[in-house]
Amino acid sequence: MKSKKRIDSDSGYDVLMYIIATFALIITLYPFLYIIAVSFSGSQAVYRGEVFIWPVNPTLAGYRQVLSQKGIWTAYQNTLFYTIVGTAFNIVATTIAAFPLSRKSFSGRRFCNFFIAFTMYFSGGLIPTYLLITNLGFYNSRWVMIIPSLLSTFNVMVCRSAFSAIPDEVFESAQMDGASDWKTFTRIAIHLITPTLAVLVLYYAVSRWNNFMTPLLYISKNDLMPMQVLLRRVLIQSSSELLDAGGVGSDDRAAVSVQIRYVTIVVATLPILVSYPMLQRYFVKGVMLGAVKG
Amino acid sequence: MKRRKWNGKHLISIAICAILVMSLAACSTGGTTGSANPTSSGSTSGSTSATTTPAAYTYSGSAPIADEPVTLSILTTNSGSKILGFADMAWWQEVLTRANVTLEMEEIDSSSYADVVKPRLAAAVDLPDIVKIPGADDDMSYIKSGIFVELTDYYDTYGYNFAKQFDEHTMLKGSITTPDGKIFYTPYIYTTANNSRCLMINKGFVDAVGMQLGEIKTIDDFYNFLTAVGQNDANGNGDAADEVALFSRSGMIQLWSMFWGLDVTGTFQREPDGKVICGYADERYREMLVFLNKLFNEKLLYSEFATANYDTQTALFTNNQIASLIHFVSNCTSYSQAIDPNWDFYNDEPIMQPVVPLTGPHGDQYVYGRDSMGSLFGITRYCEDPESAFKFIDYLMSDEVGELTWYGIEGTDYEIVDGEIQFKEVYLKSEDSYRSKMGYNFDGLPSYQLGGGYMATQCKFVRDMSNDVLSKYVMNPSITFSYKLEEENEVIRSYLADLRTNFSENLTAFIMGTRSLDTWDAYIADLEKMNLDKVLDVYQAISDRQAASK
Amino acid sequence: MRQADSSSLPRGHTRKRLLEILNRDKYLYAMFLPFFIYYIIFSYIPMTGLVIAFKDFKPGFGIYHGDWVGLKWFVQFFNSPYAVRTIRNTVLISLYDLVFGFPVPILFAVCIMEIRHMGYRRIVQTASYLPHFISTVVMVGILVNFFTINNGIVNNIIEKLGGERINFLINPRWFRTLYVGSSIWQNFGFSSIIYIAAITGIDPGLYEAAKIDGITKLKQVFYITIPLIASTIMVLFILQLGRIMSVGFEKVFLMYSSAVYETADVISTYIYRQGIESSNYSFATAIGLFNSLINFAFVYAANRISRATTQTSLW
């Protein structure tokens, strides 16, 4: 039933929303367009400040250099493996861990929540962690990218919040049908938090995609390296601050360096961006509706 | 019949089992990859030590290092080239072939190197034969932990090329020797006299303001030049305000102290009478600050001198906005090329020209050298053949390797014409440089900077200037690196970092005028409260030890 | 019948009750158990390494060796003339981020959900998280590029509008603004995702009812949307409070210089400048422990307050 009364301030409100959204679009899209433009531009033009939105003196030199890095395709495959397999493990682990924590009647609730929250604040630091992980045999193993980072406490909390938001009636009716906690979890609860699952997939996938510190520390074999490490190597090598350290004699690398940095961003980012549209459809309203009424 | 859906339940059960199994599997294989294990070069085919049979080849300084091929492994920062890893560089392959060595390299980017290698050294995990240490092991903790093999005897027995290097760089051996006379590392060696940091001036600007380079002899002359640049449109682009009369980058303004006879960059220096002073507390330093502050106020000193980085510098050069700066003389060529891509390497004078050092107010006339000690490399106790590893490193210090590194391969990259090196045309041009593609070693491999290396690729003007003129004015740090005693380390650890913060912060503040130079006495008083005198005592002791051992 | 709250047990039947409760919750315990083990192994065991903070750690001998030095590192830090300053800078940057940065993703999420045109919504959303993927090194490079005094875009615009060029990069007063501003820009899109998901879970019927009642959209935001995602907001707020002492190293390091130490030098950069000798680990761990204690104190307090007032809490 539509309301016949038009609220004038609402159209002002809508316009405001569009203005804000457009502003957000410009300030986030423009720098990225700039990055893409620079990645295709000749470096002299970049240093002269001639690049604004379109590439000046377009060239593929930067891309050729970065993409012809030895082992980049293996590295890319590794990244895909770590991201996909890792995220899968993450989602499974996070949902299973978060579910008990969300049940208000769970006797271990307070303790377990504190137990995991505490770890967010206190850590032994790099050396003890490093010693542990290497002593467990994870050095130069694919699983070092997956097991130690099995759970992100933050994400567990997010998932827990989502489970908590499910109305009690849902669980009560499940219980009356005789379902155990496990069945409630797998048959019902999981399906009701789809938007949150989409968020978690995104968070975990992005975090794994961008992670370069773990492989740097624990992997030395080139065929296990993910792409981020390779790209970081290229990025740092062409980053001026560090070139200065010893007064490199010949600054001839100046010509190509600035562009390379931006190429690494583009190469590193585009693939993961493509995954968002796929998750978009889970951000749909009305998911809860069916569960309660049914 | 109800169709079994492949639902989450299965996935979850499998996943849990997988997790548990994986963790167990990883635990049980703990022995192989987790603990400190012998280097991957374990399976050297026919690796040999020098004392197999009486008639065997003995290494005496030149290639090869052994009869049979030797395999070694190294962990270091990656190469100076952004295009190639060491493995792809032609000249490096040539070095390895001549040496009869196969080198397995693990390279890590320089920015992450310390973070990655420190835990690895601490845990002694998967260490190869040779490792570049992060930092200089100031407090000798790596030495004390026993990860590295003692090299003192190897230096005596196999250090043929090292001996020559130590003759040239007199303080170097003392730097790497521990107080109880042992040596554990091999240094990367910088050239000191052949690539000094000097004042460079934009010849185009000099002409534009109607002066002559030869007229700019003293600090006052220089000031007049800067003023002229500030007032005129020296680069001819219609904007009189975009020139940067004196450019400096973050951390480099200290080099100006050389015109007052100080080595503020090195912080502590030994005066001719043997007394060690701190440059930052000296009256001459105050005079320098007065001068620079004046430049800053008159907008002659680049206003972002404290933060400017390499990118800013390159952008300014590309737009021809810089009138002068102090930097390594070997940069003149590339700066000139940045300013004018059509600059003719062979026929034109460089646009950015190194000049005879200005005479300071007290008559000091210097260009700045450096401490010759670069990164340090150690041979780990996991190396199965430390003698060969050492011989290889010694070989890397030879003339032959220096020439391959800095000149390339004779015939392909250069030719000797009338006793002089002539590079092939393709080698020299800057944009999309062949040299960049060829790559070179900066501090990643245990080697050295060939004395003539930097200058060989410069245009004749710069080369002559550096070799004939500037080398006479070089001021090297008077106190070089050295290992300290435990009590000395304790003092340094407690006070030096805070003192340095104070130094750099006030340097910037005084020059920018945010702190008035009238408060100089309060500044000195602060330094005394921060125990500068205790640190000075330590450096006095160090310097005395260095002087005594020469 | 399951009780809503299991915290009160009748006396005298405690042991039997306990077993009953454990049996009732057995699936839940079983579900959590593997991860309990995971946390023990990967979080709690390394946590014992905090002892390094009270020792003089030397590499190569393991973390439990080394002489005990008690509170030496803490004393060294607090004796420094810069201790107060670094703490102050750290806290201020975090507070700026909290006050200015925390609301932005929320407001953006609300705004985005009001965009009816799905195509446009998708575009704006995707664009909004592009900045998240830019690595710090490049991010700071762009920042410097834009704000530099001679050729920077921002100053060029200022000059064209008739103003005088501002020296952003060497002025301590601008540092926090640049730092926090760029952080907000970089993260608001990505951080808004979780709020968007939360808003998605709100029953649309509520909005329809409100519309029928003639409530303006603006009021709907404050009376429906925000209250219904309040628990998400609270949780994230508490978590951010718990990062008050944790200003990351890399970005400050790339952005700062001696000209702006006054406002830019934070605890992590201060520790870095202590030197790269190996005993730095003990010092770094000690100060890290100090930071953790403060962080945790904040979280604990916030958590209690939140639990009492809004019934949302981390534990």
PDB file of C-alpha atoms in Angstrom, chain C residues 119-221:
ATOM      1  CA  GLY C 119      24.176  -0.154 -11.032  1.00  0.00           C
ATOM      2  CA  TYR C 120      25.321   3.134  -9.597  1.00  0.00           C
ATOM      3  CA  ARG C 121      25.450   1.646  -6.117  1.00  0.00           C
ATOM      4  CA  ARG C 122      27.716  -1.076  -7.346  1.00  0.00           C
ATOM      5  CA  ILE C 123      30.028   1.388  -9.040  1.00  0.00           C
ATOM      6  CA  VAL C 124      30.324   3.653  -6.044  1.00  0.00           C
ATOM      7  CA  GLN C 125      30.856   0.741  -3.711  1.00  0.00           C
ATOM      8  CA  THR C 126      33.548  -0.841  -5.788  1.00  0.00           C
ATOM      9  CA  ALA C 127      35.329   2.466  -6.224  1.00  0.00           C
ATOM     10  CA  SER C 128      35.189   3.067  -2.504  1.00  0.00           C
ATOM     11  CA  TYR C 129      37.369   0.146  -1.703  1.00  0.00           C
ATOM     12  CA  LEU C 130      39.962   0.704  -4.335  1.00  0.00           C
ATOM     13  CA  PRO C 131      42.090   2.769  -1.963  1.00  0.00           C
ATOM     14  CA  HIS C 132      42.284  -0.121   0.488  1.00  0.00           C
ATOM     15  CA  PHE C 133      44.437  -2.035  -1.951  1.00  0.00           C
ATOM     16  CA  ILE C 134      47.055   0.591  -2.426  1.00  0.00           C
ATOM     17  CA  SER C 135      50.129  -0.394  -0.506  1.00  0.00           C
ATOM     18  CA  THR C 136      51.459   2.009   2.070  1.00  0.00           C
ATOM     19  CA  VAL C 137      54.597   2.790   0.124  1.00  0.00           C
ATOM     20  CA  VAL C 138      52.641   3.969  -2.883  1.00  0.00           C
ATOM     21  CA  MET C 139      50.009   5.642  -0.739  1.00  0.00           C
ATOM     22  CA  VAL C 140      52.577   7.840   0.957  1.00  0.00           C
ATOM     23  CA  GLY C 141      54.213   8.499  -2.386  1.00  0.00           C
ATOM     24  CA  ILE C 142      50.942   9.818  -3.754  1.00  0.00           C
ATOM     25  CA  LEU C 143      50.320  11.826  -0.616  1.00  0.00           C
ATOM     26  CA  VAL C 144      53.688  13.527  -0.826  1.00  0.00           C
ATOM     27  CA  ASN C 145      53.189  14.070  -4.514  1.00  0.00           C
ATOM     28  CA  PHE C 146      49.865  15.798  -3.988  1.00  0.00           C
ATOM     29  CA  PHE C 147      50.891  17.974  -1.073  1.00  0.00           C
ATOM     30  CA  THR C 148      54.426  19.002  -1.923  1.00  0.00           C
ATOM     31  CA  ILE C 149      55.035  22.696  -1.959  1.00  0.00           C
ATOM     32  CA  ASN C 150      56.450  23.312  -5.380  1.00  0.00           C
ATOM     33  CA  ASN C 151      54.574  21.150  -7.835  1.00  0.00           C
ATOM     34  CA  GLY C 152      51.887  19.538  -5.744  1.00  0.00           C
ATOM     35  CA  ILE C 153      48.330  19.592  -7.006  1.00  0.00           C
ATOM     36  CA  VAL C 154      46.846  20.829  -3.757  1.00  0.00           C
ATOM     37  CA  ASN C 155      49.144  23.798  -3.556  1.00  0.00           C
ATOM     38  CA  ASN C 156      48.659  24.551  -7.218  1.00  0.00           C
ATOM     39  CA  ILE C 157      44.926  24.761  -6.626  1.00  0.00           C
ATOM     40  CA  ILE C 158      45.405  26.908  -3.545  1.00  0.00           C
ATOM     41  CA  GLU C 159      47.543  29.311  -5.478  1.00  0.00           C
ATOM     42  CA  LYS C 160      45.062  29.478  -8.351  1.00  0.00           C
ATOM     43  CA  LEU C 161      42.351  30.327  -5.861  1.00  0.00           C
ATOM     44  CA  GLY C 162      44.455  33.204  -4.693  1.00  0.00           C
ATOM     45  CA  GLY C 163      45.879  31.756  -1.528  1.00  0.00           C
ATOM     46  CA  GLU C 164      49.438  31.280  -0.427  1.00  0.00           C
ATOM     47  CA  ARG C 165      51.161  27.960  -0.740  1.00  0.00           C
ATOM     48  CA  ILE C 166      51.137  25.920   2.429  1.00  0.00           C
ATOM     49  CA  ASN C 167      54.043  23.797   3.493  1.00  0.00           C
ATOM     50  CA  PHE C 168      52.058  20.759   4.520  1.00  0.00           C
ATOM     51  CA  LEU C 169      54.802  18.245   4.812  1.00  0.00           C
ATOM     52  CA  ILE C 170      57.157  20.000   7.195  1.00  0.00           C
ATOM     53  CA  ASN C 171      54.592  21.586   9.440  1.00  0.00           C
ATOM     54  CA  PRO C 172      53.936  19.541  12.563  1.00  0.00           C
ATOM     55  CA  ARG C 173      50.447  20.958  12.763  1.00  0.00           C
ATOM     56  CA  TRP C 174      49.418  19.279   9.550  1.00  0.00           C
ATOM     57  CA  PHE C 175      50.827  15.874  10.219  1.00  0.00           C
ATOM     58  CA  ARG C 176      47.929  14.364  12.115  1.00  0.00           C
ATOM     59  CA  THR C 177      45.445  15.742   9.636  1.00  0.00           C
ATOM     60  CA  LEU C 178      47.324  14.282   6.689  1.00  0.00           C
ATOM     61  CA  TYR C 179      47.863  10.980   8.434  1.00  0.00           C
ATOM     62  CA  VAL C 180      44.337  10.503   9.668  1.00  0.00           C
ATOM     63  CA  GLY C 181      42.763  12.008   6.572  1.00  0.00           C
ATOM     64  CA  SER C 182      44.589   9.654   4.275  1.00  0.00           C
ATOM     65  CA  SER C 183      43.742   6.714   6.543  1.00  0.00           C
ATOM     66  CA  ILE C 184      40.093   7.591   6.416  1.00  0.00           C
ATOM     67  CA  TRP C 185      40.217   7.911   2.677  1.00  0.00           C
ATOM     68  CA  GLN C 186      41.971   4.612   2.369  1.00  0.00           C
ATOM     69  CA  ASN C 187      39.715   2.617   4.638  1.00  0.00           C
ATOM     70  CA  PHE C 188      36.218   4.030   4.752  1.00  0.00           C
ATOM     71  CA  GLY C 189      34.971   2.032   1.800  1.00  0.00           C
ATOM     72  CA  PHE C 190      36.338  -1.258   2.930  1.00  0.00           C
ATOM     73  CA  SER C 191      35.234  -0.727   6.514  1.00  0.00           C
ATOM     74  CA  SER C 192      31.733   0.127   5.434  1.00  0.00           C
ATOM     75  CA  ILE C 193      31.178  -3.376   4.108  1.00  0.00           C
ATOM     76  CA  ILE C 194      30.363  -4.775   7.468  1.00  0.00           C
ATOM     77  CA  TYR C 195      27.872  -2.035   8.202  1.00  0.00           C
ATOM     78  CA  ILE C 196      26.261  -2.608   4.839  1.00  0.00           C
ATOM     79  CA  ALA C 197      25.866  -6.270   5.669  1.00  0.00           C
ATOM     80  CA  ALA C 198      24.314  -5.346   8.986  1.00  0.00           C
ATOM     81  CA  ILE C 199      21.895  -2.929   7.365  1.00  0.00           C
ATOM     82  CA  THR C 200      20.987  -5.619   4.876  1.00  0.00           C
ATOM     83  CA  GLY C 201      19.733  -7.695   7.766  1.00  0.00           C
ATOM     84  CA  ILE C 202      17.143  -5.159   8.816  1.00  0.00           C
ATOM     85  CA  ASP C 203      13.553  -6.125   8.131  1.00  0.00           C
ATOM     86  CA  PRO C 204      12.326  -3.921   5.269  1.00  0.00           C
ATOM     87  CA  GLY C 205       8.868  -4.069   6.742  1.00  0.00           C
ATOM     88  CA  LEU C 206      10.010  -1.619   9.376  1.00  0.00           C
ATOM     89  CA  TYR C 207      10.850   0.952   6.771  1.00  0.00           C
ATOM     90  CA  GLU C 208       7.569   0.465   5.016  1.00  0.00           C
ATOM     91  CA  ALA C 209       5.697   0.934   8.244  1.00  0.00           C
ATOM     92  CA  ALA C 210       7.660   4.087   8.922  1.00  0.00           C
ATOM     93  CA  LYS C 211       6.926   5.442   5.487  1.00  0.00           C
ATOM     94  CA  ILE C 212       3.244   4.859   6.017  1.00  0.00           C
ATOM     95  CA  ASP C 213       3.454   6.738   9.247  1.00  0.00           C
ATOM     96  CA  GLY C 214       4.989   9.640   7.379  1.00  0.00           C
ATOM     97  CA  ILE C 215       8.391   9.549   9.027  1.00  0.00           C
ATOM     98  CA  THR C 216      11.035  11.262   6.941  1.00  0.00           C
ATOM     99  CA  LYS C 217      13.890   9.211   5.612  1.00  0.00           C
ATOM    100  CA  LEU C 218      16.313  11.191   7.686  1.00  0.00           C
ATOM    101  CA  LYS C 219      14.446  10.290  10.855  1.00  0.00           C
ATOM    102  CA  GLN C 220      14.245   6.692   9.700  1.00  0.00           C
ATOM    103  CA  VAL C 221      18.011   6.570   9.728  1.00  0.00           C
TER     104      VAL C 221
END
